[in-house]
Amino acid sequence: MKQTKHLIYMSLLVAMALALHLVERNIPVPFMTPGAKLGLANLVTVIALYTLDKKSDVAKIIASRLVLSSIFGGSVSGLMYGSMGALLSFIIMIIIKEGLKEKVSMIGVSAAGAVFHNIGQLLVAALIVQNIGVMLYLPVLSLAGIVTGIFIGIAANYTVAHMYKLPFFKEAVVKEKRIE
């Protein structure tokens, strides 16, 4: 039964990430720089990172969301940009979360992930146009990424705090404390 609950939870996270991605795709963001987005689907990535034990499960959620979002109205180029951004973001979030857990909060992990997501996308753009000059856009995208990353981190922090009030997560926390 535990595996079934775990699979359902992961499926719900994928569904939420896909829904947030599709909603965000239709939100006009005139005040931000061209190419910058709010990164609402990354909210699910941060939540998964802090609620799932296995990093491979988080990677599965990210990969599923990327493939499904490409199927539901995306493109191959969008998949390339999103994949590289998600990969770099995921790697840096794990490094910061595990390596600096006492010094960096969920908000900082999210902001770093947003910046590295932009770096990944710019690297793909540089490969496509065969010009590293696109990296000159990094400071602008980094500023937007930090702001949106902080917003996503605050939302994730609030959400995870309330998730642990649910019976499913209370059981997990109690079992963890018994093991320690």
mmCIF file of C-alpha atoms in Angstrom:
data_model
loop_
_atom_site.group_PDB
_atom_site.id
_atom_site.type_symbol
_atom_site.label_atom_id
_atom_site.label_comp_id
_atom_site.label_asym_id
_atom_site.label_seq_id
_atom_site.Cartn_x
_atom_site.Cartn_y
_atom_site.Cartn_z
ATOM 1 C CA MET A 1 0.000 0.000 0.000
ATOM 2 C CA LYS A 2 2.888 2.358 0.717
ATOM 3 C CA GLN A 3 4.105 2.087 -2.888
ATOM 4 C CA THR A 4 0.644 2.903 -4.185
ATOM 5 C CA LYS A 5 0.413 6.052 -2.062
ATOM 6 C CA HIS A 6 3.877 7.084 -3.187
ATOM 7 C CA LEU A 7 3.001 6.579 -6.861
ATOM 8 C CA ILE A 8 -0.238 8.516 -6.462
ATOM 9 C CA TYR A 9 1.610 11.370 -4.750
ATOM 10 C CA MET A 10 4.179 11.516 -7.546
ATOM 11 C CA SER A 11 1.392 11.437 -10.147
ATOM 12 C CA LEU A 12 -0.354 14.316 -8.433
ATOM 13 C CA LEU A 13 2.876 16.319 -8.447
ATOM 14 C CA VAL A 14 3.323 15.700 -12.188
ATOM 15 C CA ALA A 15 -0.288 16.702 -12.840
ATOM 16 C CA MET A 16 0.080 19.878 -10.782
ATOM 17 C CA ALA A 17 3.345 20.811 -12.509
ATOM 18 C CA LEU A 18 1.769 20.273 -15.930
ATOM 19 C CA ALA A 19 -1.326 22.288 -14.995
ATOM 20 C CA LEU A 20 0.798 25.147 -13.638
ATOM 21 C CA HIS A 21 2.953 25.091 -16.771
ATOM 22 C CA LEU A 22 -0.092 25.239 -19.041
ATOM 23 C CA VAL A 23 -1.653 28.056 -17.017
ATOM 24 C CA GLU A 24 1.600 30.002 -17.010
ATOM 25 C CA ARG A 25 1.890 29.633 -20.768
ATOM 26 C CA ASN A 26 -1.334 31.662 -21.097
ATOM 27 C CA ILE A 27 -0.425 34.407 -18.619
ATOM 28 C CA PRO A 28 0.882 37.528 -20.321
ATOM 29 C CA VAL A 29 3.809 38.958 -18.385
ATOM 30 C CA PRO A 30 4.377 42.395 -19.927
ATOM 31 C CA PHE A 31 6.441 43.797 -17.073
ATOM 32 C CA MET A 32 9.170 41.175 -17.278
ATOM 33 C CA THR A 33 12.027 40.820 -19.706
ATOM 34 C CA PRO A 34 11.386 38.916 -22.953
ATOM 35 C CA GLY A 35 11.818 35.190 -22.402
ATOM 36 C CA ALA A 36 11.389 35.428 -18.628
ATOM 37 C CA LYS A 37 8.551 33.551 -16.982
ATOM 38 C CA LEU A 38 7.286 33.114 -13.467
ATOM 39 C CA GLY A 39 8.358 29.457 -13.294
ATOM 40 C CA LEU A 40 5.186 28.224 -11.630
ATOM 41 C CA ALA A 41 5.933 24.574 -12.513
ATOM 42 C CA ASN A 42 9.160 24.902 -10.519
ATOM 43 C CA LEU A 43 6.999 25.267 -7.421
ATOM 44 C CA VAL A 44 6.254 21.557 -7.747
ATOM 45 C CA THR A 45 9.944 20.756 -8.240
ATOM 46 C CA VAL A 46 10.871 22.528 -4.999
ATOM 47 C CA ILE A 47 8.004 20.861 -3.124
ATOM 48 C CA ALA A 48 9.070 17.448 -4.470
ATOM 49 C CA LEU A 49 12.683 18.100 -3.514
ATOM 50 C CA TYR A 50 11.662 18.724 0.094
ATOM 51 C CA THR A 51 8.986 16.017 0.443
ATOM 52 C CA LEU A 52 10.402 13.040 -1.459
ATOM 53 C CA ASP A 53 13.268 10.949 -0.127
ATOM 54 C CA LYS A 54 14.743 9.852 -3.447
ATOM 55 C CA LYS A 55 16.230 12.433 -5.783
ATOM 56 C CA SER A 56 15.508 10.034 -8.656
ATOM 57 C CA ASP A 57 11.780 10.451 -7.944
ATOM 58 C CA VAL A 58 12.139 14.213 -8.294
ATOM 59 C CA ALA A 59 14.002 13.695 -11.577
ATOM 60 C CA LYS A 60 11.164 11.458 -12.816
ATOM 61 C CA ILE A 61 8.636 14.178 -11.990
ATOM 62 C CA ILE A 62 10.681 16.790 -13.845
ATOM 63 C CA ALA A 63 11.166 14.557 -16.889
ATOM 64 C CA SER A 64 7.484 13.623 -17.003
ATOM 65 C CA ARG A 65 6.446 17.252 -16.804
ATOM 66 C CA LEU A 66 8.859 18.255 -19.562
ATOM 67 C CA VAL A 67 7.695 15.538 -21.940
ATOM 68 C CA LEU A 68 4.005 16.089 -21.221
ATOM 69 C CA SER A 69 4.269 19.861 -21.562
ATOM 70 C CA SER A 70 5.915 19.380 -24.954
ATOM 71 C CA ILE A 71 3.114 17.052 -26.008
ATOM 72 C CA PHE A 72 0.420 19.480 -24.817
ATOM 73 C CA GLY A 73 1.360 22.374 -27.049
ATOM 74 C CA GLY A 74 5.087 22.646 -26.773
ATOM 75 C CA SER A 75 7.817 22.187 -29.339
ATOM 76 C CA VAL A 76 11.083 20.321 -29.732
ATOM 77 C CA SER A 77 13.043 23.519 -29.170
ATOM 78 C CA GLY A 78 10.999 24.215 -26.050
ATOM 79 C CA LEU A 79 11.842 20.724 -24.835
ATOM 80 C CA MET A 80 15.551 21.372 -25.425
ATOM 81 C CA TYR A 81 15.502 24.700 -23.580
ATOM 82 C CA GLY A 82 13.384 23.334 -20.754
ATOM 83 C CA SER A 83 15.433 20.159 -20.360
ATOM 84 C CA MET A 84 18.771 21.906 -20.065
ATOM 85 C CA GLY A 85 17.339 24.533 -17.727
ATOM 86 C CA ALA A 86 15.647 21.906 -15.578
ATOM 87 C CA LEU A 87 18.778 19.747 -15.455
ATOM 88 C CA LEU A 88 21.082 22.543 -14.287
ATOM 89 C CA SER A 89 18.437 23.839 -11.907
ATOM 90 C CA PHE A 90 17.887 20.391 -10.403
ATOM 91 C CA ILE A 91 21.620 19.756 -9.954
ATOM 92 C CA ILE A 92 22.312 23.089 -8.245
ATOM 93 C CA MET A 93 19.236 22.779 -6.014
ATOM 94 C CA ILE A 94 20.410 19.360 -4.801
ATOM 95 C CA ILE A 95 23.953 20.621 -4.205
ATOM 96 C CA ILE A 96 22.769 23.656 -2.239
ATOM 97 C CA LYS A 97 20.041 21.804 -0.331
ATOM 98 C CA GLU A 98 22.337 18.972 0.733
ATOM 99 C CA GLY A 99 25.605 20.893 1.082
ATOM 100 C CA LEU A 100 24.368 24.070 2.721
ATOM 101 C CA LYS A 101 21.232 22.854 4.486
ATOM 102 C CA GLU A 102 21.898 24.861 7.668
ATOM 103 C CA LYS A 103 22.788 28.045 5.803
ATOM 104 C CA VAL A 104 20.346 28.224 2.884
ATOM 105 C CA SER A 105 16.573 28.023 3.180
ATOM 106 C CA MET A 106 14.063 26.670 0.692
ATOM 107 C CA ILE A 107 13.776 30.209 -0.668
ATOM 108 C CA GLY A 108 17.504 30.391 -1.422
ATOM 109 C CA VAL A 109 17.463 26.939 -3.025
ATOM 110 C CA SER A 110 14.576 28.034 -5.240
ATOM 111 C CA ALA A 111 16.272 31.299 -6.248
ATOM 112 C CA ALA A 112 19.509 29.482 -7.134
ATOM 113 C CA GLY A 113 17.517 26.971 -9.150
ATOM 114 C CA ALA A 114 15.828 29.778 -11.079
ATOM 115 C CA VAL A 115 19.148 31.415 -11.955
ATOM 116 C CA PHE A 116 20.670 28.134 -13.124
ATOM 117 C CA HIS A 117 17.537 27.368 -15.128
ATOM 118 C CA ASN A 118 18.222 30.580 -17.050
ATOM 119 C CA ILE A 119 21.884 29.644 -17.478
ATOM 120 C CA GLY A 120 20.870 26.297 -18.952
ATOM 121 C CA GLN A 121 18.476 27.904 -21.387
ATOM 122 C CA LEU A 122 21.065 30.455 -22.482
ATOM 123 C CA LEU A 123 23.606 27.674 -23.040
ATOM 124 C CA VAL A 124 21.160 25.952 -25.389
ATOM 125 C CA ALA A 125 20.520 29.262 -27.159
ATOM 126 C CA ALA A 126 24.284 29.782 -27.534
ATOM 127 C CA LEU A 127 24.615 26.329 -29.079
ATOM 128 C CA ILE A 128 21.729 26.899 -31.460
ATOM 129 C CA VAL A 129 22.876 30.303 -32.737
ATOM 130 C CA GLN A 130 26.551 29.348 -32.339
ATOM 131 C CA ASN A 131 27.325 32.581 -30.560
ATOM 132 C CA ILE A 132 28.240 32.901 -26.886
ATOM 133 C CA GLY A 133 27.107 36.539 -27.060
ATOM 134 C CA VAL A 134 23.619 35.504 -25.953
ATOM 135 C CA MET A 135 25.122 35.108 -22.487
ATOM 136 C CA LEU A 136 25.123 38.911 -22.272
ATOM 137 C CA TYR A 137 21.420 38.523 -21.516
ATOM 138 C CA LEU A 138 22.284 36.554 -18.342
ATOM 139 C CA PRO A 139 22.334 39.495 -15.876
ATOM 140 C CA VAL A 140 18.841 40.549 -16.910
ATOM 141 C CA LEU A 141 17.483 37.003 -16.771
ATOM 142 C CA SER A 142 19.304 36.358 -13.490
ATOM 143 C CA LEU A 143 17.634 39.331 -11.849
ATOM 144 C CA ALA A 144 14.227 38.138 -13.055
ATOM 145 C CA GLY A 145 15.123 34.593 -11.948
ATOM 146 C CA ILE A 146 16.093 35.711 -8.459
ATOM 147 C CA VAL A 147 12.825 37.598 -8.013
ATOM 148 C CA THR A 148 10.650 34.778 -9.337
ATOM 149 C CA GLY A 149 12.760 32.186 -7.488
ATOM 150 C CA ILE A 150 12.162 33.983 -4.207
ATOM 151 C CA PHE A 151 8.426 34.096 -4.937
ATOM 152 C CA ILE A 152 8.363 30.366 -5.760
ATOM 153 C CA GLY A 153 10.490 29.586 -2.677
ATOM 154 C CA ILE A 154 8.118 31.471 -0.375
ATOM 155 C CA ALA A 155 5.126 29.675 -1.902
ATOM 156 C CA ALA A 156 6.884 26.285 -1.590
ATOM 157 C CA ASN A 157 7.902 26.993 2.010
ATOM 158 C CA TYR A 158 4.330 27.862 2.917
ATOM 159 C CA THR A 159 2.929 24.844 1.056
ATOM 160 C CA VAL A 160 5.348 22.292 2.530
ATOM 161 C CA ALA A 161 4.711 23.604 6.048
ATOM 162 C CA HIS A 162 0.993 22.999 5.568
ATOM 163 C CA MET A 163 1.486 19.651 3.831
ATOM 164 C CA TYR A 164 3.079 18.227 6.956
ATOM 165 C CA LYS A 165 -0.221 18.822 8.745
ATOM 166 C CA LEU A 166 -1.865 16.238 6.459
ATOM 167 C CA PRO A 167 -2.223 12.675 7.810
ATOM 168 C CA PHE A 168 -0.109 11.178 4.980
ATOM 169 C CA PHE A 169 2.867 13.356 5.869
ATOM 170 C CA LYS A 170 2.339 13.138 9.633
ATOM 171 C CA GLU A 171 2.797 9.362 9.351
ATOM 172 C CA ALA A 172 6.026 9.836 7.400
ATOM 173 C CA VAL A 173 7.416 12.307 9.951
ATOM 174 C CA VAL A 174 6.509 10.021 12.881
ATOM 175 C CA LYS A 175 8.175 7.023 11.166
ATOM 176 C CA GLU A 176 11.286 9.104 10.473
ATOM 177 C CA LYS A 177 11.551 10.128 14.139
ATOM 178 C CA ARG A 178 11.190 6.494 15.259
ATOM 179 C CA ILE A 179 14.065 5.469 12.995
ATOM 180 C CA GLU A 180 16.400 8.185 14.363
#
